[in-house]
PDB file of C-alpha atoms and ligand atoms in Angstrom:
ATOM      1  CA  UNK A   1      29.483  12.301 -10.911  1.00  0.00           C
ATOM      2  CA  UNK A   2      31.041  15.041  -8.849  1.00  0.00           C
ATOM      3  CA  UNK A   3      29.397  15.316  -5.452  1.00  0.00           C
ATOM      4  CA  UNK A   4      29.514  18.357  -3.236  1.00  0.00           C
ATOM      5  CA  UNK A   5      28.580  17.355   0.286  1.00  0.00           C
ATOM      6  CA  UNK A   6      27.602  19.006   3.543  1.00  0.00           C
ATOM      7  CA  UNK A   7      27.090  17.536   7.007  1.00  0.00           C
ATOM      8  CA  UNK A   8      23.528  17.925   8.323  1.00  0.00           C
ATOM      9  CA  UNK A   9      24.906  18.660  11.795  1.00  0.00           C
ATOM     10  CA  UNK A  10      26.413  21.862  10.385  1.00  0.00           C
ATOM     11  CA  UNK A  11      22.913  22.994   9.395  1.00  0.00           C
ATOM     12  CA  UNK A  12      21.732  22.436  12.947  1.00  0.00           C
ATOM     13  CA  UNK A  13      24.733  24.296  14.380  1.00  0.00           C
ATOM     14  CA  UNK A  14      24.218  27.324  12.113  1.00  0.00           C
ATOM     15  CA  UNK A  15      20.424  27.401  12.091  1.00  0.00           C
ATOM     16  CA  UNK A  16      20.320  26.673   8.341  1.00  0.00           C
ATOM     17  CA  UNK A  17      17.595  24.624   6.657  1.00  0.00           C
ATOM     18  CA  UNK A  18      17.665  22.034   3.864  1.00  0.00           C
ATOM     19  CA  UNK A  19      15.288  24.296   1.917  1.00  0.00           C
ATOM     20  CA  UNK A  20      17.652  27.318   1.988  1.00  0.00           C
ATOM     21  CA  UNK A  21      18.371  28.291  -1.631  1.00  0.00           C
ATOM     22  CA  UNK A  22      21.901  29.397  -0.837  1.00  0.00           C
ATOM     23  CA  UNK A  23      22.728  26.565   1.535  1.00  0.00           C
ATOM     24  CA  UNK A  24      25.899  25.425  -0.231  1.00  0.00           C
ATOM     25  CA  UNK A  25      27.044  28.998  -0.855  1.00  0.00           C
ATOM     26  CA  UNK A  26      26.698  29.714   2.871  1.00  0.00           C
ATOM     27  CA  UNK A  27      28.600  26.520   3.604  1.00  0.00           C
ATOM     28  CA  UNK A  28      31.394  27.525   1.226  1.00  0.00           C
ATOM     29  CA  UNK A  29      31.817  30.799   3.133  1.00  0.00           C
ATOM     30  CA  UNK A  30      31.689  29.263   6.604  1.00  0.00           C
ATOM     31  CA  UNK A  31      35.217  27.874   6.885  1.00  0.00           C
ATOM     32  CA  UNK A  32      33.976  24.358   7.638  1.00  0.00           C
ATOM     33  CA  UNK A  33      36.081  21.291   8.371  1.00  0.00           C
ATOM     34  CA  UNK A  34      36.970  19.160   5.333  1.00  0.00           C
ATOM     35  CA  UNK A  35      34.908  16.302   6.764  1.00  0.00           C
ATOM     36  CA  UNK A  36      31.830  18.554   6.981  1.00  0.00           C
ATOM     37  CA  UNK A  37      31.958  20.212   3.556  1.00  0.00           C
ATOM     38  CA  UNK A  38      33.782  19.294   0.377  1.00  0.00           C
ATOM     39  CA  UNK A  39      33.713  17.396  -2.905  1.00  0.00           C
ATOM     40  CA  UNK A  40      34.561  14.010  -4.291  1.00  0.00           C
ATOM     41  CA  UNK A  41      33.975  11.963  -7.434  1.00  0.00           C
ATOM     42  CA  UNK A  42      31.842   8.842  -7.418  1.00  0.00           C
ATOM     43  CA  UNK A  43      33.251   6.014  -9.549  1.00  0.00           C
ATOM     44  CA  UNK A  44      30.818   4.080 -11.742  1.00  0.00           C
ATOM     45  CA  UNK A  45      29.310   1.116  -9.864  1.00  0.00           C
ATOM     46  CA  UNK A  46      30.075   2.568  -6.437  1.00  0.00           C
ATOM     47  CA  UNK A  47      27.291   3.605  -4.132  1.00  0.00           C
ATOM     48  CA  UNK A  48      27.492   7.084  -2.667  1.00  0.00           C
ATOM     49  CA  UNK A  49      28.454   5.591   0.705  1.00  0.00           C
ATOM     50  CA  UNK A  50      31.293   3.569  -0.865  1.00  0.00           C
ATOM     51  CA  UNK A  51      32.538   6.645  -2.707  1.00  0.00           C
ATOM     52  CA  UNK A  52      32.564   8.676   0.517  1.00  0.00           C
ATOM     53  CA  UNK A  53      34.526   5.910   2.247  1.00  0.00           C
ATOM     54  CA  UNK A  54      37.024   5.609  -0.629  1.00  0.00           C
ATOM     55  CA  UNK A  55      37.654   9.320  -0.202  1.00  0.00           C
ATOM     56  CA  UNK A  56      38.369   8.880   3.483  1.00  0.00           C
ATOM     57  CA  UNK A  57      35.061  10.034   4.954  1.00  0.00           C
ATOM     58  CA  UNK A  58      33.274   8.137   7.716  1.00  0.00           C
ATOM     59  CA  UNK A  59      29.600   8.636   6.909  1.00  0.00           C
ATOM     60  CA  UNK A  60      27.003   6.896   9.081  1.00  0.00           C
ATOM     61  CA  UNK A  61      25.667   3.473   8.113  1.00  0.00           C
ATOM     62  CA  UNK A  62      24.601   0.224   9.728  1.00  0.00           C
ATOM     63  CA  UNK A  63      22.957  -2.400   7.491  1.00  0.00           C
ATOM     64  CA  UNK A  64      24.377  -1.357   4.078  1.00  0.00           C
ATOM     65  CA  UNK A  65      21.281  -2.917   2.531  1.00  0.00           C
ATOM     66  CA  UNK A  66      18.516  -0.313   2.479  1.00  0.00           C
ATOM     67  CA  UNK A  67      16.889  -1.518   5.663  1.00  0.00           C
ATOM     68  CA  UNK A  68      17.806   0.894   8.469  1.00  0.00           C
ATOM     69  CA  UNK A  69      18.010   4.579   7.271  1.00  0.00           C
ATOM     70  CA  UNK A  70      21.263   5.286   9.156  1.00  0.00           C
ATOM     71  CA  UNK A  71      22.889   6.244   5.843  1.00  0.00           C
ATOM     72  CA  UNK A  72      20.158   8.682   4.724  1.00  0.00           C
ATOM     73  CA  UNK A  73      21.129  11.756   2.694  1.00  0.00           C
ATOM     74  CA  UNK A  74      19.176  14.628   1.139  1.00  0.00           C
ATOM     75  CA  UNK A  75      19.671  15.359  -2.556  1.00  0.00           C
ATOM     76  CA  UNK A  76      19.606  19.156  -2.734  1.00  0.00           C
ATOM     77  CA  UNK A  77      20.695  19.299  -6.396  1.00  0.00           C
ATOM     78  CA  UNK A  78      21.114  16.583  -8.983  1.00  0.00           C
ATOM     79  CA  UNK A  79      19.487  13.228  -9.495  1.00  0.00           C
ATOM     80  CA  UNK A  80      19.878  10.077  -7.468  1.00  0.00           C
ATOM     81  CA  UNK A  81      17.672   7.044  -7.998  1.00  0.00           C
ATOM     82  CA  UNK A  82      15.656   5.488  -5.226  1.00  0.00           C
ATOM     83  CA  UNK A  83      15.721   1.698  -5.708  1.00  0.00           C
ATOM     84  CA  UNK A  84      12.404   0.009  -4.945  1.00  0.00           C
ATOM     85  CA  UNK A  85      13.542  -2.245  -2.124  1.00  0.00           C
ATOM     86  CA  UNK A  86      14.155   0.026   0.816  1.00  0.00           C
ATOM     87  CA  UNK A  87      12.614   1.235   4.004  1.00  0.00           C
ATOM     88  CA  UNK A  88      12.043   4.947   3.220  1.00  0.00           C
ATOM     89  CA  UNK A  89       8.382   5.991   3.055  1.00  0.00           C
ATOM     90  CA  UNK A  90       7.201   7.857  -0.093  1.00  0.00           C
ATOM     91  CA  UNK A  91       6.826  11.209   1.682  1.00  0.00           C
ATOM     92  CA  UNK A  92      10.572  11.206   2.399  1.00  0.00           C
ATOM     93  CA  UNK A  93      11.664  10.088  -1.066  1.00  0.00           C
ATOM     94  CA  UNK A  94       9.445  12.849  -2.497  1.00  0.00           C
ATOM     95  CA  UNK A  95      11.482  15.322  -0.454  1.00  0.00           C
ATOM     96  CA  UNK A  96      14.695  14.060  -2.074  1.00  0.00           C
ATOM     97  CA  UNK A  97      15.809  11.838   0.774  1.00  0.00           C
ATOM     98  CA  UNK A  98      17.794   8.795  -0.348  1.00  0.00           C
ATOM     99  CA  UNK A  99      19.818   5.961   1.133  1.00  0.00           C
ATOM    100  CA  UNK A 100      23.520   6.301   0.327  1.00  0.00           C
ATOM    101  CA  UNK A 101      24.208   2.564   0.804  1.00  0.00           C
ATOM    102  CA  UNK A 102      22.091   1.480  -2.166  1.00  0.00           C
ATOM    103  CA  UNK A 103      22.423   4.274  -4.738  1.00  0.00           C
ATOM    104  CA  UNK A 104      24.601   7.049  -6.133  1.00  0.00           C
ATOM    105  CA  UNK A 105      23.917  10.231  -8.080  1.00  0.00           C
ATOM    106  CA  UNK A 106      23.409   9.765 -11.828  1.00  0.00           C
ATOM    107  CA  UNK A 107      23.701  13.448 -12.775  1.00  0.00           C
ATOM    108  CA  UNK A 108      27.145  14.918 -13.563  1.00  0.00           C
ATOM    109  CA  UNK A 109      26.950  17.108 -10.478  1.00  0.00           C
ATOM    110  CA  UNK A 110      25.068  16.682  -7.241  1.00  0.00           C
ATOM    111  CA  UNK A 111      24.752  18.470  -3.941  1.00  0.00           C
ATOM    112  CA  UNK A 112      24.140  16.127  -1.049  1.00  0.00           C
ATOM    113  CA  UNK A 113      23.542  16.719   2.641  1.00  0.00           C
ATOM    114  CA  UNK A 114      24.659  13.632   4.558  1.00  0.00           C
ATOM    115  CA  UNK A 115      24.010  12.585   8.165  1.00  0.00           C
ATOM    116  CA  UNK A 116      20.253  12.944   7.660  1.00  0.00           C
ATOM    117  CA  UNK A 117      19.693  10.414  10.401  1.00  0.00           C
ATOM    118  CA  UNK A 118      19.577  13.459  12.688  1.00  0.00           C
ATOM    119  CA  UNK A 119      16.535  14.836  10.840  1.00  0.00           C
ATOM    120  CA  UNK A 120      13.525  14.036  13.076  1.00  0.00           C
ATOM    121  CA  UNK A 121      11.463  12.433  10.272  1.00  0.00           C
ATOM    122  CA  UNK A 122      14.369  10.071   9.566  1.00  0.00           C
ATOM    123  CA  UNK A 123      15.490   9.397  13.124  1.00  0.00           C
ATOM    124  CA  UNK A 124      12.068   8.039  14.036  1.00  0.00           C
ATOM    125  CA  UNK A 125      12.593   5.326  11.399  1.00  0.00           C
ATOM    126  CA  UNK A 126      16.049   4.304  12.631  1.00  0.00           C
ATOM    127  CA  UNK A 127      16.422   0.626  13.404  1.00  0.00           C
TER     128      UNK A 127
HETATM  129 FE1  LIG B   1      21.070   0.832   6.445  1.00  0.00          FE
HETATM  130 FE2  LIG B   1      21.799   2.279   4.333  1.00  0.00          FE
HETATM  131  S1  LIG B   1      23.036   1.583   5.949  1.00  0.00           S
HETATM  132  S2  LIG B   1      19.799   1.717   4.929  1.00  0.00           S
END
């Protein structure tokens, strides 16, 4: 899968929202740093977090086992499974929030906002 990614902190800085239809188009026009907005491929068998790291990006994590939510991302486009054994409550998974340490997109293309640990609903779960 080819992942296009955006840093959640950029949304906060620009007053954008996860629900904005043209979020990634606005990001493409905003002259962002390569660590805040870009693309990479995810190799088969890698988690999204591992793929980000292989491509030189330092995305947040702590437990690497689905237990802490530090690695949370929002799937804005595409499909990414949500394995059963993790700490995220159903209302967050229904909104497309996933843990990058235990899964990766399965669709050919995906748009992912990382650094979701700064979203209030996620930060209150942080361990
Ligand atoms: Fe802890 Fe992913 S790093 S849930």
